[in-house]
PDB file of C-alpha atoms in Angstrom:
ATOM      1  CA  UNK A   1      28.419 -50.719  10.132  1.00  0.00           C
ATOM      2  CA  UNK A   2      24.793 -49.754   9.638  1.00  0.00           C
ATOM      3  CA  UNK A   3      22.525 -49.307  12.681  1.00  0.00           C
ATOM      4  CA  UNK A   4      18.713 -48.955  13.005  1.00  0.00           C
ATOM      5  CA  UNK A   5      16.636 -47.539  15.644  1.00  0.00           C
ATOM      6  CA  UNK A   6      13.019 -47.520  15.902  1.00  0.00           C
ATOM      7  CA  UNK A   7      13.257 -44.069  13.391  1.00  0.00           C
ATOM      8  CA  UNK A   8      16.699 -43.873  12.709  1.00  0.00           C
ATOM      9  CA  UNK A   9      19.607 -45.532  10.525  1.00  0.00           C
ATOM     10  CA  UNK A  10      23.196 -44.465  11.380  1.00  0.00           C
ATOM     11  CA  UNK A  11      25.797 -45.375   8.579  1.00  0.00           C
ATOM     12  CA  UNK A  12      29.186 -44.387   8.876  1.00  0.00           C
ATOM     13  CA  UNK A  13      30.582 -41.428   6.649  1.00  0.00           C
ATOM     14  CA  UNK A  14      31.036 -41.119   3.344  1.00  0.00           C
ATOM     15  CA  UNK A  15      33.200 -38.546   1.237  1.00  0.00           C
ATOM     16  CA  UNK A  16      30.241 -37.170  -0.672  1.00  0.00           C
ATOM     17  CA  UNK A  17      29.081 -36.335   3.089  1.00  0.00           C
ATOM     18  CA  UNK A  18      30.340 -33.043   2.714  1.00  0.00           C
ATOM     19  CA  UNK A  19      27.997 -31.206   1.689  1.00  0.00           C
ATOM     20  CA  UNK A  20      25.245 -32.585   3.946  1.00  0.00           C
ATOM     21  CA  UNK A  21      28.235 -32.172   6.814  1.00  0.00           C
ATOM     22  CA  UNK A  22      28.440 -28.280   6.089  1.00  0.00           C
ATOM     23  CA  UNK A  23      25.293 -27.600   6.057  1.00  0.00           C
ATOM     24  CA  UNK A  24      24.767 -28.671   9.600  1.00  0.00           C
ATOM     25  CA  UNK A  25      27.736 -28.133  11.338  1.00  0.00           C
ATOM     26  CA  UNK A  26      28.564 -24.766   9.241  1.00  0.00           C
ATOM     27  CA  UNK A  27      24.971 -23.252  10.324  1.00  0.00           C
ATOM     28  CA  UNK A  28      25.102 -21.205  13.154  1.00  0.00           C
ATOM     29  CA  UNK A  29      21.786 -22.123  14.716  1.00  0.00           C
ATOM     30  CA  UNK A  30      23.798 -25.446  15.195  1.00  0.00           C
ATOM     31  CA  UNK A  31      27.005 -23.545  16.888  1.00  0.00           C
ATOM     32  CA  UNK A  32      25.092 -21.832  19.538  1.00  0.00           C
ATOM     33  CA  UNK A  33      26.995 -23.686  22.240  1.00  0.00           C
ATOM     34  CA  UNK A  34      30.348 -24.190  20.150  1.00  0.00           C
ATOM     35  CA  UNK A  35      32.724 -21.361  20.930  1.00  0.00           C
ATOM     36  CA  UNK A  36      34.767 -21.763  18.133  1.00  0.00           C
ATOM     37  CA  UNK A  37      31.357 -21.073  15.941  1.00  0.00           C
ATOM     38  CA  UNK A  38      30.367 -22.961  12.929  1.00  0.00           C
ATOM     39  CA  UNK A  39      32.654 -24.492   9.581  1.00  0.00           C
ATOM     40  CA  UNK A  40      33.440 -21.720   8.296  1.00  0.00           C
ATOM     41  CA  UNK A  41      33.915 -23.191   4.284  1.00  0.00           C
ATOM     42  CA  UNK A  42      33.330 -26.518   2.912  1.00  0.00           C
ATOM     43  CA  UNK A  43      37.038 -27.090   2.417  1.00  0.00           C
ATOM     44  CA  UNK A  44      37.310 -27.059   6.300  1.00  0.00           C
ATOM     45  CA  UNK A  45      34.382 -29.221   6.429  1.00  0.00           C
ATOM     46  CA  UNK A  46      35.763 -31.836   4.267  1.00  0.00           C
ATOM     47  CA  UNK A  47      38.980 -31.426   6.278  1.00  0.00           C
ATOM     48  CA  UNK A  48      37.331 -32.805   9.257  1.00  0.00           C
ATOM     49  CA  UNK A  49      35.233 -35.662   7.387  1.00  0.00           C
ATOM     50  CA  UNK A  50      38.851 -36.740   6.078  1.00  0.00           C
ATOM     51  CA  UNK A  51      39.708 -37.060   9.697  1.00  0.00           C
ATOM     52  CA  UNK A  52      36.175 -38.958  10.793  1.00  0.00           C
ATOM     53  CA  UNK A  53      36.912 -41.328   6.926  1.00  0.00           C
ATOM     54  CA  UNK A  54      40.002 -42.633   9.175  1.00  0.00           C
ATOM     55  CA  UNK A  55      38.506 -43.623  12.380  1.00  0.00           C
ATOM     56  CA  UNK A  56      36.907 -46.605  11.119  1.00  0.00           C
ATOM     57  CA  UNK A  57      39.673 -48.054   9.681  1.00  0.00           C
ATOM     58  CA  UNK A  58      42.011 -46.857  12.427  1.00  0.00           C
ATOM     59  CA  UNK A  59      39.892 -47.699  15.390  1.00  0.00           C
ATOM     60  CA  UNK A  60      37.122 -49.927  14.504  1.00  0.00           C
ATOM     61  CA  UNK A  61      34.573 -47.139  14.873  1.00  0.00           C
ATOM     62  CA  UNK A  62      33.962 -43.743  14.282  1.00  0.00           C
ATOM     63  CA  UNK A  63      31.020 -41.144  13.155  1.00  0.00           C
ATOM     64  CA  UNK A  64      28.025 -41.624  11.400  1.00  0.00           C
ATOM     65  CA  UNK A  65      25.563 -40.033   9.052  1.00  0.00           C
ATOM     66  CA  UNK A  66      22.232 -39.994  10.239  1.00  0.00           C
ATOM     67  CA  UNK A  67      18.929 -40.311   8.414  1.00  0.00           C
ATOM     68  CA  UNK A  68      15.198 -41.244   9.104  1.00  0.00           C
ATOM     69  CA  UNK A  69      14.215 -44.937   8.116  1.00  0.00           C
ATOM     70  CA  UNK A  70      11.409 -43.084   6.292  1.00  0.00           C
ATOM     71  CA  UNK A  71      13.655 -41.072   4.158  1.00  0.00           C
ATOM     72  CA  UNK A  72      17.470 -42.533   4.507  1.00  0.00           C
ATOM     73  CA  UNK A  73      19.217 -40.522   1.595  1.00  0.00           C
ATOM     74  CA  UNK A  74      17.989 -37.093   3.487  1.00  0.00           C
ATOM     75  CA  UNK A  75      20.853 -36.680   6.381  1.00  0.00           C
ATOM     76  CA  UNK A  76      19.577 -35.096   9.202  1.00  0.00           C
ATOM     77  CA  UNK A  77      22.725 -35.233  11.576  1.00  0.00           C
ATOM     78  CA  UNK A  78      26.354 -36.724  12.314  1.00  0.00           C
ATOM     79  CA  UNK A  79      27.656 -38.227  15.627  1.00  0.00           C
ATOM     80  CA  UNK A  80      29.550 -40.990  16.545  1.00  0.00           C
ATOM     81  CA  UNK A  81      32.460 -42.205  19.279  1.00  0.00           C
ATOM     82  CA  UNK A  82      35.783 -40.904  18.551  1.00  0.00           C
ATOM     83  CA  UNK A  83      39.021 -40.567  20.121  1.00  0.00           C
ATOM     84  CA  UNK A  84      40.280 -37.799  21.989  1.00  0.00           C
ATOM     85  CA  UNK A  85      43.831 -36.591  24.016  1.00  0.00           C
ATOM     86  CA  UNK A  86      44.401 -35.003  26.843  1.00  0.00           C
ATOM     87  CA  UNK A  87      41.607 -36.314  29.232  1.00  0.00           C
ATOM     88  CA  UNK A  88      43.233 -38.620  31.941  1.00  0.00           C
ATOM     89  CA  UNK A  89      41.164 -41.714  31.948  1.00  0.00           C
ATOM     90  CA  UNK A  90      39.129 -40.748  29.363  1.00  0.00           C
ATOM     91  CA  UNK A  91      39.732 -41.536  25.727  1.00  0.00           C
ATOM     92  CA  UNK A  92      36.447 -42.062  24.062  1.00  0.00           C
ATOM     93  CA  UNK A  93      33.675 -39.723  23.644  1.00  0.00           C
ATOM     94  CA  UNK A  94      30.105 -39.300  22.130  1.00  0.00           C
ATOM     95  CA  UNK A  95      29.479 -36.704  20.230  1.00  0.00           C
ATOM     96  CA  UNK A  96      26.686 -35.571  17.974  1.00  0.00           C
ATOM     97  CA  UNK A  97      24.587 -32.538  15.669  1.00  0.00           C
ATOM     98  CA  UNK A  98      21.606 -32.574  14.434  1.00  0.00           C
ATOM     99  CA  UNK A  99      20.176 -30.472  11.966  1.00  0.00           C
ATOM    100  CA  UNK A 100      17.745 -27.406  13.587  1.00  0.00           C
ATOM    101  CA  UNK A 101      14.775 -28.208  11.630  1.00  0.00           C
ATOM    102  CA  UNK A 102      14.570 -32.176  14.052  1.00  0.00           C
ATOM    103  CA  UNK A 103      15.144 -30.656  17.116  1.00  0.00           C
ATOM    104  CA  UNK A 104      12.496 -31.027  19.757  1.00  0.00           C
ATOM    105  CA  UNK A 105      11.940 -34.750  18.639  1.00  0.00           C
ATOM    106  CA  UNK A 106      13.794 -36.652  20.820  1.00  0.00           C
ATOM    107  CA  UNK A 107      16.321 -38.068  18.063  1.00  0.00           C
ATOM    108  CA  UNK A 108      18.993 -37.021  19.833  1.00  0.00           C
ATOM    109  CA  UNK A 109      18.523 -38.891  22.744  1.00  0.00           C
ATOM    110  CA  UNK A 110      17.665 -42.371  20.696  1.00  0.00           C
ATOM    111  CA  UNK A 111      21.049 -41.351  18.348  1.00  0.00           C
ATOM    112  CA  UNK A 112      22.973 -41.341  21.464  1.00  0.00           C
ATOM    113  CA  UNK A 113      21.445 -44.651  22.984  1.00  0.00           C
ATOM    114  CA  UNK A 114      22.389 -46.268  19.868  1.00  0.00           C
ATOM    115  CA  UNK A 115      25.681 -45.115  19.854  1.00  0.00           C
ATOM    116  CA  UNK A 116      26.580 -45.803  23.516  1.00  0.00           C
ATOM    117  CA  UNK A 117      24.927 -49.461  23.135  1.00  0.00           C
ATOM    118  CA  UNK A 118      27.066 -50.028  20.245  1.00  0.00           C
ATOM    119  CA  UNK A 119      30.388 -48.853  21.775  1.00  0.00           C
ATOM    120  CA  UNK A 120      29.664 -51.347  24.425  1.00  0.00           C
ATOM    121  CA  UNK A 121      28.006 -54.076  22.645  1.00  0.00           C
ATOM    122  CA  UNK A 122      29.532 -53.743  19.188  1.00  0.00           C
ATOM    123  CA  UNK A 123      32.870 -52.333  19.508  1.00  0.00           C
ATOM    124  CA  UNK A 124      33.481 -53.765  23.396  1.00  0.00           C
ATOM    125  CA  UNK A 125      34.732 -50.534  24.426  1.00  0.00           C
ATOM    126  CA  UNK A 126      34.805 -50.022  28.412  1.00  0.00           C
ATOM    127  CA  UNK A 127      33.929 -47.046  28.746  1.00  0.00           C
ATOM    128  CA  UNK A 128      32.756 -43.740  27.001  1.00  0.00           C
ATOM    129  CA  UNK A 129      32.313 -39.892  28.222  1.00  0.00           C
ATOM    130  CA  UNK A 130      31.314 -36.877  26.464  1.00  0.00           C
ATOM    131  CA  UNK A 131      31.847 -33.237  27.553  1.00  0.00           C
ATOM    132  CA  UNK A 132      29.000 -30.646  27.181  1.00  0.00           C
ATOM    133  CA  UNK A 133      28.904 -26.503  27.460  1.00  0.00           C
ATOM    134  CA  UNK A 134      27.531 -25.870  31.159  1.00  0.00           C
ATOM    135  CA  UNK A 135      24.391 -23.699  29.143  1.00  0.00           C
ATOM    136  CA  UNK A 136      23.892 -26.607  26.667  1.00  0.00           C
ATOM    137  CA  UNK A 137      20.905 -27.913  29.369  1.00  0.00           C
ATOM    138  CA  UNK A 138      18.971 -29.821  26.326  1.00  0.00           C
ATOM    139  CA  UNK A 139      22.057 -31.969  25.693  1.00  0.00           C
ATOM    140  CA  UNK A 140      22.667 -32.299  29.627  1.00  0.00           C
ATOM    141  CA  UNK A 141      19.676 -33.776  29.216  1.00  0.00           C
ATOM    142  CA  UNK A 142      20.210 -36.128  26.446  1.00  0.00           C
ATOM    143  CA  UNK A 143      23.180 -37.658  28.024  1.00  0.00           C
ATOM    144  CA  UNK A 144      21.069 -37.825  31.383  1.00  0.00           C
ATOM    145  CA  UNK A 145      18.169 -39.607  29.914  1.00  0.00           C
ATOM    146  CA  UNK A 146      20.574 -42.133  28.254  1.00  0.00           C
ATOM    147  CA  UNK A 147      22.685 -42.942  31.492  1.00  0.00           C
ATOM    148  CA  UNK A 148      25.681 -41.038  31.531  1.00  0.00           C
ATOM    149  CA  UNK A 149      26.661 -39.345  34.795  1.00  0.00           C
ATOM    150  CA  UNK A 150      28.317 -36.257  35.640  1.00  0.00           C
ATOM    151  CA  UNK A 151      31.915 -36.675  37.241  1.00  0.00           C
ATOM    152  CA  UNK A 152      33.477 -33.446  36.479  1.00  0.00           C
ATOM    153  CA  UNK A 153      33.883 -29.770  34.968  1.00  0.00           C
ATOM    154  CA  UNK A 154      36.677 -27.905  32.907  1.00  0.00           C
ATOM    155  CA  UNK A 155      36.802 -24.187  32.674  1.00  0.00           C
ATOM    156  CA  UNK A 156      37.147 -22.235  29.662  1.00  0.00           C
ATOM    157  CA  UNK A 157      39.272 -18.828  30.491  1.00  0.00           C
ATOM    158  CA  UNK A 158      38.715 -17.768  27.015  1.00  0.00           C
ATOM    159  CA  UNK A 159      34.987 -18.401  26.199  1.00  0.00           C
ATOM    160  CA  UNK A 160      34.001 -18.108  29.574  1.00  0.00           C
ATOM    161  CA  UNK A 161      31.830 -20.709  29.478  1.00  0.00           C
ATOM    162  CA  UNK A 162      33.079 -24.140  30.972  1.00  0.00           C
ATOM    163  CA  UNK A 163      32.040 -27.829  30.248  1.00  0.00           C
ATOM    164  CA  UNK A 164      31.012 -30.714  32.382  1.00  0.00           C
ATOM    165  CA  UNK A 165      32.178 -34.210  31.851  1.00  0.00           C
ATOM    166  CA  UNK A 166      30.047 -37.033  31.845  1.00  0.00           C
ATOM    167  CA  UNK A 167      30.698 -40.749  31.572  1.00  0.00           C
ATOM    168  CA  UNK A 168      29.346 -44.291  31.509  1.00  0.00           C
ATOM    169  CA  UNK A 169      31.188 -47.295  32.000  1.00  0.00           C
ATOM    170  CA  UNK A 170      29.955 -50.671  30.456  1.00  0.00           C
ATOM    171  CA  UNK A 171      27.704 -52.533  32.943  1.00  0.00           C
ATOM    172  CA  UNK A 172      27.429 -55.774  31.270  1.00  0.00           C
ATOM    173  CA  UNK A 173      30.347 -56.903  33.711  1.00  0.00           C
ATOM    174  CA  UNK A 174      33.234 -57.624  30.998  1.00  0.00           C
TER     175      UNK A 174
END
């Protein structure tokens, strides 16, 4: 399913994503605020692009590949809704990385709006969270400016550094 924002198109993953996936999520500019660091190969990256391949199928929705309308075969990002365990009443979650050299521009923030409109207006999902490092303040932020609330916080004994959950619920009244 292809979506379009005022500067953005979102298409779901492809295989040949790989590369492009790697290079974001395996640079560690990107992994500041990930403790378990960036990809570390590409055969781990295309591991986990196998995984996001299934969600559509599976679930209806998943991640997508995201470009500028101005240059669409240049990916600049992946994020998407995808399923997690192990969070009592929370299933689905928004997640998202962009590449360091479009941060600052507020794509981000309109990548996320799309992606929680569509959960809600495309996929009729009821609800969506996301969780986010307590020193991650600029994507606090994003998920501030596009609704979501704060309703909770997990520590992390190991990294030390703990996460907050946020969530939005559908208010279209379905």
């Amino acid at each position: 399913m292809l979506i379009e924002t005022s500067r953005l198109s979102l298409r779901p993953v492809e295989a040949n994503d790989v590369y492009s996936l790697f290079a974001i999520y395996g640079d560690p500019k990107t992994n500041q605020f990930n403790p378990r660091g960036p990809y570390p190969d590409l055969e781990f990256a295309r591991e986990k692009l196998n995984g996001w391949l299934r969600e559509w199928p599976d679930y209806g929705f998943g991640h997508w590949a995201v470009s500028l309308n101005t240059l669409p075969d240049n990916i600049i990002g992946f994020g998407g809704l995808s399923i997690r365990e192990g969070y009592e009443n929370h299933r689905v979650f928004l997640g998202y990385r962009f590449a360091t050299s479009v941060w600052g521009k507020g794509l981000a923030t309109e990548f996320a709006s799309a992606a929680l409109n569509s959960g809600f207006e495309l996929f009729g999902l009821p609800q969506i969270s996301a969780t986010v490092r307590e020193n991650h303040l600029a994507s606090q932020r994003v998920l501030e400016k596009i609704g979501m609330q704060k309703v909770g916080f997990q520590g992390d004994p190991v990294h030390g550094v703990g996460s907050y959950l946020y969530r939005q619920t559908d208010q279209r009244g379905h």
